mmCIF file of C-alpha atoms in Angstrom:
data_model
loop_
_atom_site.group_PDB
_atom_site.id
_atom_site.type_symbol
_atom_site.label_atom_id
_atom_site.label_comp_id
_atom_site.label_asym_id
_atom_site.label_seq_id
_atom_site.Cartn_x
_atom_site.Cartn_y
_atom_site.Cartn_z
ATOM 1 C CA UNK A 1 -5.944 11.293 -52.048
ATOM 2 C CA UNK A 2 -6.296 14.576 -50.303
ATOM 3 C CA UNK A 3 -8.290 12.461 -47.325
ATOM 4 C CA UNK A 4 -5.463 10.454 -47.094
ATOM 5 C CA UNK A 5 -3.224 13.484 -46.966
ATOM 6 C CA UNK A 6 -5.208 15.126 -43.887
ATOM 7 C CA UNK A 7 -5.437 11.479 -41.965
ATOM 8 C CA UNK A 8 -2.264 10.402 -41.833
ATOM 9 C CA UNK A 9 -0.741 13.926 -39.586
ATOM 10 C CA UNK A 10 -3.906 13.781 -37.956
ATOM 11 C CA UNK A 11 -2.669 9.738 -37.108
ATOM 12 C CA UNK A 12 0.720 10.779 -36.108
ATOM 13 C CA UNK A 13 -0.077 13.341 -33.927
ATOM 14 C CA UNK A 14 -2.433 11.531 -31.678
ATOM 15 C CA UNK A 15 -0.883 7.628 -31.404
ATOM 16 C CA UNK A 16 2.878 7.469 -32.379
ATOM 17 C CA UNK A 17 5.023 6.585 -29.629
ATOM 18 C CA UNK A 18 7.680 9.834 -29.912
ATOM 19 C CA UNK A 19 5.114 12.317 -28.399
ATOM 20 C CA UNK A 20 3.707 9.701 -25.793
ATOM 21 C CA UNK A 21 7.002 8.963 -24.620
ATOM 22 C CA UNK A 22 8.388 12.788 -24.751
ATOM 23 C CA UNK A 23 5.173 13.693 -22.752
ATOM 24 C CA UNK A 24 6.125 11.985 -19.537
ATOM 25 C CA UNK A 25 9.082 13.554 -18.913
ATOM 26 C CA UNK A 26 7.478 16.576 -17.162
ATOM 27 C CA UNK A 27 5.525 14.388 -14.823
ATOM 28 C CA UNK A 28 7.976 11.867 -14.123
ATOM 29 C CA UNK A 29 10.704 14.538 -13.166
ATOM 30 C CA UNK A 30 7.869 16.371 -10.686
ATOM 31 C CA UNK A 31 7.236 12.999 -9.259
ATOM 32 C CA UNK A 32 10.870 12.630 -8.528
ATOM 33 C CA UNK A 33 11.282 15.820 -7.489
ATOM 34 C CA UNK A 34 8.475 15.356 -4.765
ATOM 35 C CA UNK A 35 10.189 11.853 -3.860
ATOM 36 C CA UNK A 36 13.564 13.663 -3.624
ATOM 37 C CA UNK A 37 12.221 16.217 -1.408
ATOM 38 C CA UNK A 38 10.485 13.497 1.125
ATOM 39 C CA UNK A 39 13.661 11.377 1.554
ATOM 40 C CA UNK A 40 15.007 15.002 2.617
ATOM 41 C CA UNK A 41 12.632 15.455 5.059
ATOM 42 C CA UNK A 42 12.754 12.486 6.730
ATOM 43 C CA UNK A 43 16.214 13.740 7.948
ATOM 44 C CA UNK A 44 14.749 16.553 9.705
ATOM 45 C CA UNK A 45 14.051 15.657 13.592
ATOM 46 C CA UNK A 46 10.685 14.421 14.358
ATOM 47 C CA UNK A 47 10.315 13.197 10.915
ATOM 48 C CA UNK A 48 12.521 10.151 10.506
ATOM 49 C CA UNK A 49 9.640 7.773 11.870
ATOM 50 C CA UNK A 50 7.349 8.554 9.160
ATOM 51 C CA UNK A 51 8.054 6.551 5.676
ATOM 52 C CA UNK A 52 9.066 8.671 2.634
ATOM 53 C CA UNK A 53 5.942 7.037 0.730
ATOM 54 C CA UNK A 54 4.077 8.857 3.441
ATOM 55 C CA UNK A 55 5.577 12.209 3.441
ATOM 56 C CA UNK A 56 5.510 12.245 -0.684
ATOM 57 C CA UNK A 57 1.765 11.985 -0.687
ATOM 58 C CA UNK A 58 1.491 14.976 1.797
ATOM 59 C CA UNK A 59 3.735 17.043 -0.398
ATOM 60 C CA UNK A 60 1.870 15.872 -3.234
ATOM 61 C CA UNK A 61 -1.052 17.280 -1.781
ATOM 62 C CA UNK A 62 -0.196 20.214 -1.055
ATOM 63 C CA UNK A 63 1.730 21.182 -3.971
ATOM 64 C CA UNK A 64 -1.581 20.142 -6.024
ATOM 65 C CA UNK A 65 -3.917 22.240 -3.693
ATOM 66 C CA UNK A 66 -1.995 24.972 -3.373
ATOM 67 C CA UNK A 67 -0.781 25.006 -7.049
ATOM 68 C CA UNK A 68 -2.102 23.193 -8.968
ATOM 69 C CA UNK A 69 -0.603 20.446 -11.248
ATOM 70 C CA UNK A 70 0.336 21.695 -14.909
ATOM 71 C CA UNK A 71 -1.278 19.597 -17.464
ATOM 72 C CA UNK A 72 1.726 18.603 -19.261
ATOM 73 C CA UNK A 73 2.944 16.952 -16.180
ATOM 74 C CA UNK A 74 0.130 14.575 -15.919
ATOM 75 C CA UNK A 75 1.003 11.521 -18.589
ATOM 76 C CA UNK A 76 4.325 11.602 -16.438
ATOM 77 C CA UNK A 77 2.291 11.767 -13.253
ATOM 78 C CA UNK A 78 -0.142 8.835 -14.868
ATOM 79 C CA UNK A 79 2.978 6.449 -15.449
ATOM 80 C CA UNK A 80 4.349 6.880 -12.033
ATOM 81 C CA UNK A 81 0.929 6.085 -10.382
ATOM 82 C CA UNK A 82 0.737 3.056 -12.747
ATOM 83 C CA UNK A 83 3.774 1.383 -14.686
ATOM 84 C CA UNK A 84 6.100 2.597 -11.395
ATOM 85 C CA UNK A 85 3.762 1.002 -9.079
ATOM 86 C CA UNK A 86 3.543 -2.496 -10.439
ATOM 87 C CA UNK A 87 7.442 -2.506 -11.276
ATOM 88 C CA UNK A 88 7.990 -1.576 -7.129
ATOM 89 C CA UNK A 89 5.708 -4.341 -6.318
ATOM 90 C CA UNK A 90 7.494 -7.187 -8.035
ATOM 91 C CA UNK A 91 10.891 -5.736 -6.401
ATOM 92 C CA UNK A 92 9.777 -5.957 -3.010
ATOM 93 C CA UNK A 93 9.504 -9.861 -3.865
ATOM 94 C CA UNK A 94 13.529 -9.735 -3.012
ATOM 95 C CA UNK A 95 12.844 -8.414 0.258
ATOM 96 C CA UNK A 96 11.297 -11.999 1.257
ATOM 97 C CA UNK A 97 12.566 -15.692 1.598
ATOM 98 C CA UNK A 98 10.505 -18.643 2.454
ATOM 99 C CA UNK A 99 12.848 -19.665 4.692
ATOM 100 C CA UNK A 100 12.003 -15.893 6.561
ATOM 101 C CA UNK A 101 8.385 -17.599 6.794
ATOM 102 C CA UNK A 102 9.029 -20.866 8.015
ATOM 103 C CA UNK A 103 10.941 -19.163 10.998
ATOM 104 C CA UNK A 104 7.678 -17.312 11.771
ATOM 105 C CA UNK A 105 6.491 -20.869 12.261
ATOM 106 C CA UNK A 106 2.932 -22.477 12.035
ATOM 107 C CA UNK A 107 1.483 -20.794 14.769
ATOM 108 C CA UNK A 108 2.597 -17.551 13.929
ATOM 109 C CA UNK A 109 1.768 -17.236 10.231
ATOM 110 C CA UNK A 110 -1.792 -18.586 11.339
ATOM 111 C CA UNK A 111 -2.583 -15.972 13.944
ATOM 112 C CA UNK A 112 -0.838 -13.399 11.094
ATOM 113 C CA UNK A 113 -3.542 -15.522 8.315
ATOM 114 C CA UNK A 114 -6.082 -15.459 10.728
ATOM 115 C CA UNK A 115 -5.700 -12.015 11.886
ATOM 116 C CA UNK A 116 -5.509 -10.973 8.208
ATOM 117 C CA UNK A 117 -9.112 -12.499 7.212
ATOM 118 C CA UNK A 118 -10.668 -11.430 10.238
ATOM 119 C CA UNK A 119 -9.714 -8.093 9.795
ATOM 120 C CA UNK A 120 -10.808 -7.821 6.156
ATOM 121 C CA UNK A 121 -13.872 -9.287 6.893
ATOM 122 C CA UNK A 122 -14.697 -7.122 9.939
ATOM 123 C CA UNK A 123 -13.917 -3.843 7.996
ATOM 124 C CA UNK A 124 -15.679 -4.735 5.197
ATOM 125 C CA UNK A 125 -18.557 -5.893 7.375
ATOM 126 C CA UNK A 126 -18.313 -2.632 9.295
ATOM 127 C CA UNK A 127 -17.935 -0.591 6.363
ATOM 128 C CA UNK A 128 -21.519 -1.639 4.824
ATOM 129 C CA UNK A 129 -23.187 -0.744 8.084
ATOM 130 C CA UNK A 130 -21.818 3.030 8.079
ATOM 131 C CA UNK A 131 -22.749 3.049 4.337
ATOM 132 C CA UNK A 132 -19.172 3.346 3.234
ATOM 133 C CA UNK A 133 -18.533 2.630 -0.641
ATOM 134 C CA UNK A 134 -17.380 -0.522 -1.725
ATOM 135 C CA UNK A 135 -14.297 0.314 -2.963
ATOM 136 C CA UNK A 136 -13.192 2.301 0.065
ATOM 137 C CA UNK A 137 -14.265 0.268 1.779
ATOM 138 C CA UNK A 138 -11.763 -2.699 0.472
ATOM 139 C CA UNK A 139 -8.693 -0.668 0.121
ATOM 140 C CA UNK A 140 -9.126 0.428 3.828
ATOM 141 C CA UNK A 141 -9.340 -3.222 4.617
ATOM 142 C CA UNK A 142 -6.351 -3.745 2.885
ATOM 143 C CA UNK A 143 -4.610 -1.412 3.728
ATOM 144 C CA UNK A 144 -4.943 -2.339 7.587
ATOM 145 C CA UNK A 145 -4.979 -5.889 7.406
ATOM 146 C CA UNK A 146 -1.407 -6.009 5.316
ATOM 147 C CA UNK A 147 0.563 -3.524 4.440
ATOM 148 C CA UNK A 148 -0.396 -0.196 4.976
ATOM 149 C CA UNK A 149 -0.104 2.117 2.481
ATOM 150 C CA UNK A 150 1.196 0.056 -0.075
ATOM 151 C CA UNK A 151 -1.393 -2.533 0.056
ATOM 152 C CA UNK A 152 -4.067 0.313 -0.645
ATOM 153 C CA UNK A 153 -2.243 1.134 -3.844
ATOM 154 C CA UNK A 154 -2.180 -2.910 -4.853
ATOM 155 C CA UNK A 155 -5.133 -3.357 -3.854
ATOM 156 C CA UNK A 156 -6.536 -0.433 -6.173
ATOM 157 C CA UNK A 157 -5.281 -1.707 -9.363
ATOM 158 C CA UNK A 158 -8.136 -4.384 -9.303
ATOM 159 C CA UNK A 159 -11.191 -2.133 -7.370
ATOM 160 C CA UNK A 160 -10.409 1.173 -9.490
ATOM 161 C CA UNK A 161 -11.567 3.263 -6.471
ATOM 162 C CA UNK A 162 -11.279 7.097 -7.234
ATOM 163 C CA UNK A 163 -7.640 8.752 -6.305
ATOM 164 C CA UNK A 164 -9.463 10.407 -3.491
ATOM 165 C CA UNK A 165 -10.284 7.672 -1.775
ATOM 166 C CA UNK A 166 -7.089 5.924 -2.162
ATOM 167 C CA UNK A 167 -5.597 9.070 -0.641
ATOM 168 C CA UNK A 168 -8.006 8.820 2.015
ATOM 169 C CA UNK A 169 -7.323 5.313 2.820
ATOM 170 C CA UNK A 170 -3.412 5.911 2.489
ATOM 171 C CA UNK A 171 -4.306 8.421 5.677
ATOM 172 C CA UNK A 172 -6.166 6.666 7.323
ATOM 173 C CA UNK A 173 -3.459 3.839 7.420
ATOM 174 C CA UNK A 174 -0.906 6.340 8.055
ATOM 175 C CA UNK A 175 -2.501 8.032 11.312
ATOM 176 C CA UNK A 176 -3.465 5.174 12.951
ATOM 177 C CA UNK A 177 -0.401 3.251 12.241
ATOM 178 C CA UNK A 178 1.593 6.015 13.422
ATOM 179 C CA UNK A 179 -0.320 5.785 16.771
ATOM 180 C CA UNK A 180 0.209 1.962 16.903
ATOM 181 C CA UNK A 181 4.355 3.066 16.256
ATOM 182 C CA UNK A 182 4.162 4.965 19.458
ATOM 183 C CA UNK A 183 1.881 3.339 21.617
ATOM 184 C CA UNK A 184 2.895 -0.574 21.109
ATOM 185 C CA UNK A 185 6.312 -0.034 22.526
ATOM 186 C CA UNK A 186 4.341 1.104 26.368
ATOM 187 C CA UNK A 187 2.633 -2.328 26.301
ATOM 188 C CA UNK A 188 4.792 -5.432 26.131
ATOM 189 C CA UNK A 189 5.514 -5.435 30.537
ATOM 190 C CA UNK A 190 1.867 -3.984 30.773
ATOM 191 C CA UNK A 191 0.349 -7.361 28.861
ATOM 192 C CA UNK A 192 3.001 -9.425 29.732
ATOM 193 C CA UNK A 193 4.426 -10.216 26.386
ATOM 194 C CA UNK A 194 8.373 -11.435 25.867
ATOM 195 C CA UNK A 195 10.299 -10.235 22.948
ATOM 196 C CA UNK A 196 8.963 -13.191 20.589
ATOM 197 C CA UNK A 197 5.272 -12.685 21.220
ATOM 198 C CA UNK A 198 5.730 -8.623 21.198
ATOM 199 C CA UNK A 199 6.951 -9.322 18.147
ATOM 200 C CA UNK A 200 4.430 -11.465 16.406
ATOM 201 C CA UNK A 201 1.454 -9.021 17.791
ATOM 202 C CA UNK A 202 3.562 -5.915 16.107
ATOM 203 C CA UNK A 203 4.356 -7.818 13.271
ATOM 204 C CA UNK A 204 0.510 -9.236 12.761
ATOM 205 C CA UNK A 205 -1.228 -5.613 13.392
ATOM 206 C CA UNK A 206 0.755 -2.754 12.445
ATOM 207 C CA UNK A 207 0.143 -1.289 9.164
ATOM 208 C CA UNK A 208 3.397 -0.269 8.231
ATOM 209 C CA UNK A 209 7.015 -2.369 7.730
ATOM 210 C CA UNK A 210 8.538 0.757 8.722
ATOM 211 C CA UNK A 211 6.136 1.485 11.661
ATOM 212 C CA UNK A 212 6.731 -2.248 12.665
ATOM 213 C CA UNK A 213 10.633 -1.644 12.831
ATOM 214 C CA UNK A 214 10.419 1.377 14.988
ATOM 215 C CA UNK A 215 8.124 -0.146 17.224
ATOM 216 C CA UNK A 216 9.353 -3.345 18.142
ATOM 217 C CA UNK A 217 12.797 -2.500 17.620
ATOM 218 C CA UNK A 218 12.317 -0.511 20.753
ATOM 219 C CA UNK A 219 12.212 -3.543 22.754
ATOM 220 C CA UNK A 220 15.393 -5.398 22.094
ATOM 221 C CA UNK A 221 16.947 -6.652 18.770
ATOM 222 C CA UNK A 222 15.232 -9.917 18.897
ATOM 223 C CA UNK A 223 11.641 -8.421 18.980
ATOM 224 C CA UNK A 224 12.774 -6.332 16.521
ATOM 225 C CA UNK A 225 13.706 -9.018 14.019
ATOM 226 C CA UNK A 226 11.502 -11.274 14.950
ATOM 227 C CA UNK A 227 8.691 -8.610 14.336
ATOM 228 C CA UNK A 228 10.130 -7.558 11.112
ATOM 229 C CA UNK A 229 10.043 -11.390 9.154
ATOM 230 C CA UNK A 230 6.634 -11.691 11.280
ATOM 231 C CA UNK A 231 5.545 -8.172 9.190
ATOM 232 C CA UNK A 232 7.523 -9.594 6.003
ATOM 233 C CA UNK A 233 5.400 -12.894 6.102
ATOM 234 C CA UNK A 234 2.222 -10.790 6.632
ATOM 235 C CA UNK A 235 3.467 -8.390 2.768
ATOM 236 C CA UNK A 236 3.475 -11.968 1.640
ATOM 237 C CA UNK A 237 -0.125 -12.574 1.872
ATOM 238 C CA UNK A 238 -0.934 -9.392 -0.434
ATOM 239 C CA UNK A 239 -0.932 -11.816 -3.619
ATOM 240 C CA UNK A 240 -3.188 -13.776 -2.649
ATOM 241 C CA UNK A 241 -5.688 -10.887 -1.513
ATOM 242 C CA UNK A 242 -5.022 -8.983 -4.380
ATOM 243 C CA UNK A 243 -5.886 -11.971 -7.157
ATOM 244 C CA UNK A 244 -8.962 -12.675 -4.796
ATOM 245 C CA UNK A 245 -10.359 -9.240 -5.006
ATOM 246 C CA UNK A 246 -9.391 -9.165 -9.060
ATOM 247 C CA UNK A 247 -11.380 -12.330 -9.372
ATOM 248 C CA UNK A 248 -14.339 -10.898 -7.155
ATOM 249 C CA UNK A 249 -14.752 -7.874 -9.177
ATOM 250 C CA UNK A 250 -14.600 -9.797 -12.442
ATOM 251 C CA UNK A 251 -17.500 -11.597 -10.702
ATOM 252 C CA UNK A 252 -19.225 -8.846 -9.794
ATOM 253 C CA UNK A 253 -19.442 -7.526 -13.570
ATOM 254 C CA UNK A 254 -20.261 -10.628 -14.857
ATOM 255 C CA UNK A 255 -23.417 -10.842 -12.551
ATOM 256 C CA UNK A 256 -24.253 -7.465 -12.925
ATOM 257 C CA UNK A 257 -24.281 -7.717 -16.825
ATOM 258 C CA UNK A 258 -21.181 -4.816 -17.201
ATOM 259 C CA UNK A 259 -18.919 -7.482 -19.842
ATOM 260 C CA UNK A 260 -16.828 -3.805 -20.253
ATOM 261 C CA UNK A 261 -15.842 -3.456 -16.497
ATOM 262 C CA UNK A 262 -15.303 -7.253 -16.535
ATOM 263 C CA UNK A 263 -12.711 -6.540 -19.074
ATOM 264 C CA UNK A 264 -11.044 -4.016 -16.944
ATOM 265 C CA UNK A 265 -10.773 -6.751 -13.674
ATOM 266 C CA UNK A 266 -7.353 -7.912 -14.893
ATOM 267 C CA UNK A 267 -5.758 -10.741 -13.699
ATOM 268 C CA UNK A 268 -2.863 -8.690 -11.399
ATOM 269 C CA UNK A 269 0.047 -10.140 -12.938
ATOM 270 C CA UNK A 270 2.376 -7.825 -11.266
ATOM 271 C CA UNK A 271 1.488 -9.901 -8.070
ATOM 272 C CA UNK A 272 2.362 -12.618 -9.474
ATOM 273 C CA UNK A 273 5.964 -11.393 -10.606
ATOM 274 C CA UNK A 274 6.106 -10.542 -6.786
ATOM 275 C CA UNK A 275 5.905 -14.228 -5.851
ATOM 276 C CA UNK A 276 8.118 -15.342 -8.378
ATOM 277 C CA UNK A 277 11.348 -13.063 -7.022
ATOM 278 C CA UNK A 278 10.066 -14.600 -3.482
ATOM 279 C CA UNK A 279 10.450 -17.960 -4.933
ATOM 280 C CA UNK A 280 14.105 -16.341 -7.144
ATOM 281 C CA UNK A 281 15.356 -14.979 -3.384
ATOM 282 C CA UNK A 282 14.697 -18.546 -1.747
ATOM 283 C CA UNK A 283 16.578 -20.156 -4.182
ATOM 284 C CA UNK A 284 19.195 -18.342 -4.930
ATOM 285 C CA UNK A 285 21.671 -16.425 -2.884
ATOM 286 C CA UNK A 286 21.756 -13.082 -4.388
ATOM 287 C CA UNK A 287 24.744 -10.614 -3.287
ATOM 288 C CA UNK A 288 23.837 -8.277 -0.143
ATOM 289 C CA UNK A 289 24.695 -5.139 -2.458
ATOM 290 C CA UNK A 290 22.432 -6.349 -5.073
ATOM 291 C CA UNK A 291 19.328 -7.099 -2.796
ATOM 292 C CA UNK A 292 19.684 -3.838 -0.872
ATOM 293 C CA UNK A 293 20.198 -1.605 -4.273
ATOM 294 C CA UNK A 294 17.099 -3.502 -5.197
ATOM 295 C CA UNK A 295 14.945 -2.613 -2.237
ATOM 296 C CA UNK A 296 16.361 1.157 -2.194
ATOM 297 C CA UNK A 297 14.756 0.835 -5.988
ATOM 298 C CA UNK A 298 11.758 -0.268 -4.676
ATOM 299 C CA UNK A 299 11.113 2.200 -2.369
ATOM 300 C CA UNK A 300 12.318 4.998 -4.524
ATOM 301 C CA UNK A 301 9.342 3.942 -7.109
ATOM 302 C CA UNK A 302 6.460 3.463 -4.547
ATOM 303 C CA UNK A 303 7.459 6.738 -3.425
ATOM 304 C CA UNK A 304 6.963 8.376 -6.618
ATOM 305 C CA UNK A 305 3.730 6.533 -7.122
ATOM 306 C CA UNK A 306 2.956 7.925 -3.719
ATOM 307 C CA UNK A 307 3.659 11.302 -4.883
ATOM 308 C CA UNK A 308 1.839 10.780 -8.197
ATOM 309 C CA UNK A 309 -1.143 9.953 -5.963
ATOM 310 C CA UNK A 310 -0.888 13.470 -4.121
ATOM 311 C CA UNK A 311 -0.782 15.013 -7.121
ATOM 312 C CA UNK A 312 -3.498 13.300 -8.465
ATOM 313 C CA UNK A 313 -5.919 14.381 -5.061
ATOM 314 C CA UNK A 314 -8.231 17.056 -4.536
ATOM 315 C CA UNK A 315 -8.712 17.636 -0.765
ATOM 316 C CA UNK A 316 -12.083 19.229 -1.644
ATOM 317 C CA UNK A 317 -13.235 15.822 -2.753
ATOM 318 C CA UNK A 318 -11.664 13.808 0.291
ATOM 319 C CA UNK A 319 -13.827 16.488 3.133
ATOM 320 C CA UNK A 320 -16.880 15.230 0.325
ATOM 321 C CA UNK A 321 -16.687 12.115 1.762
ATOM 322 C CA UNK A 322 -16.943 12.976 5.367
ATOM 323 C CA UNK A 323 -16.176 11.271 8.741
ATOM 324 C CA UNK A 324 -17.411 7.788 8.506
ATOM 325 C CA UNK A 325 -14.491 6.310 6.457
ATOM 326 C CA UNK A 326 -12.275 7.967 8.955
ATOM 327 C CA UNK A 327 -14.360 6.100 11.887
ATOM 328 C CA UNK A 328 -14.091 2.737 10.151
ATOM 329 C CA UNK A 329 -10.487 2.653 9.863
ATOM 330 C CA UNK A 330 -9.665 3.643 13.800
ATOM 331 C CA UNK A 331 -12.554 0.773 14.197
ATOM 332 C CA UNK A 332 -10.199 -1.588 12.304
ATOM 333 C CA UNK A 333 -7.434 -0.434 14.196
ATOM 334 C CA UNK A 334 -8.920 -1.218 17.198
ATOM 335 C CA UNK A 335 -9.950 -4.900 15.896
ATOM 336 C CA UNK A 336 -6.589 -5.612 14.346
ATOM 337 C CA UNK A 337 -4.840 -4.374 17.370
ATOM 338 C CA UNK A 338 -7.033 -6.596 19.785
ATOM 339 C CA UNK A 339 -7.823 -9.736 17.884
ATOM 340 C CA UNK A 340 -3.931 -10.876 17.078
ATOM 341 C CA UNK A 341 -3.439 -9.631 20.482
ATOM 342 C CA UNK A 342 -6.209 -12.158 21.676
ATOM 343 C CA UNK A 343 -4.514 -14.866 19.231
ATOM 344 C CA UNK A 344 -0.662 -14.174 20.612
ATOM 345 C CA UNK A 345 -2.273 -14.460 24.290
ATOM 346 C CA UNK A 346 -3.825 -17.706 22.935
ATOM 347 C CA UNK A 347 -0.756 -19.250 21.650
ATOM 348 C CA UNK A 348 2.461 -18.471 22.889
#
């Protein structure tokens, strides 16, 4: 009886929902806060270029370098960097028709496909040589090959890389997609490229969709539209990735005899809920307020996953892993930039 007595508090205290749910209200309003504070920078001059997902993980950062996270913040901090992450994921399925792809056409989504695989496979390639680690490795990959900085976040919900090297990738993305923003806009009379083919090579290698609107957007409306469904067509392709890397890691346990880091290697069904609002926006005509409340949503969440992730990062731990990471990402650059520029040449 007395056993009983001392259990049951002990019970309470450490699994009913009240407390879990009460605990994340620190960390979910410092996450906002940080969020709030990047969509006010971005009005500052100079600073409007750069995505608020971008500018949340630098605050992040510093806020957890210089300060420190509290402890009681960090179930709040957890959630954003999780639950937030996956919900933001699935709502950027809205921003996405199949009819957007089929005006890409055949040839373009294959040179955005090919450009894709050939990229992955090159940095991941690379990335053995200079003794990178795996998981780095893959969510720099990712992260240039599709999306950017929200493609390393995906893409770490099936690799379970540390939140240093996540951060690391989201910079290395960042930098050399910010270079691409300024730089791409010099080129199109230098290589010869009209607004649709500008277009397709901005839409196939910038990391970015917000570096890929300020780039091509530059050059006349219709590169800039063009270059924006060419970029949406290329967020599409993150599904696929992302299941392929959940089912090579599940692989990869099995061989390797770890059956309890198999059972981590879920199957990412947030990506799938992503398809299935592409599939819900191609069928259905949703109201322009709706879709754009939706997407303002969206980026409101990855944001505050973004800022989760600064808070998350010790800078200590990202100089720990030194320059080569740094030098395989401008290396993908390079390839990403050059290959779909070989491919546009090719076929338009």
């Amino acid at each position: 009886m007395i056993a009983r007595t001392v259990s049951r508090p002990a019970a309470l205290a450490g699994s009913t929902p009240t407390p879990i749910h009460a605990g994340v209200l620190p960390g979910l309003a410092l996450t906002a806060a940080v969020a709030g504070l990047a969509f006010a920078l971005r009005q500052l001059p100079g600073l409007a270029a750069f995505s608020p997902m971008i500018l949340a993980i630098v605050i992040g950062m510093a806020f957890h370098n210089l300060w420190g996270t509290p402890a009681r913040a960090r179930p709040g901090v957890v959630l954003s960097l999780r639950k937030l992450l996956r919900l933001a994921i699935v709502l950027l399925g809205l921003q996405l028709t199949a009819q957007q792809v089929a005006a890409v056409g055949g040839t373009g989504i294959g040179v955005i496909a090919l450009t894709l695989l050939a990229t992955f496979l090159f940095t991941t390639a690379l990335g053995r040589l200079l003794g990178v680690e795996r998981g780095l490795v893959e969510l720099i990959a990712a992260g240039t090959s599709i999306c950017g900085a929200s493609a390393v976040i995906a893409t770490n919900t099936v690799t379970g890389a540390r939140d240093e090297d996540v951060a690391y990738a989201v910079a290395c993305v960042t930098v050399f997609g910010s270079v691409a923003m300024f730089i791409y806009p010099l080129l199109p009379r230098l290589l010869d490229l009209d607004a649709h083919a500008y277009g397709l090579w901005a839409g196939a290698s910038i990391h970015e969709i917000a570096q890929v609107v300020a780039a091509t957007f530059q050059n006349g409306r219709e590169a800039g539209e063009f270059g924006t469904i060419a970029k949406l067509s290329r967020v599409m392709m993150l599904a696929p990735t992302v299941i392929v890397l959940a089912l090579a890691a599940a692989r990869r346990a099995r061989r390797t005899g770890t059956a309890e880091v198999a059972a981590r290697s879920p199957m990412p069904w947030f990506v799938l809920g992503f398809v299935a609002l592409v599939g819900l926006n191609s069928l259905v005509t949703l109201p322009a307020g709706l879709k754009a409340d939706i997407a303002t949503t969206a980026t409101v969440l990855l944001t505050m996953a973004l800022a989760a992730m600064g808070l998350e990062t010790d800078i200590r731990k990202l100089r720990a892993r030194g320059m080569r990471p740094l030098v395989l990402g401008f290396a993908a650059f390079l390839f990403i930039a050059g290959f779909s520029l070989a491919l546009v040449k090719m076929t338009t």
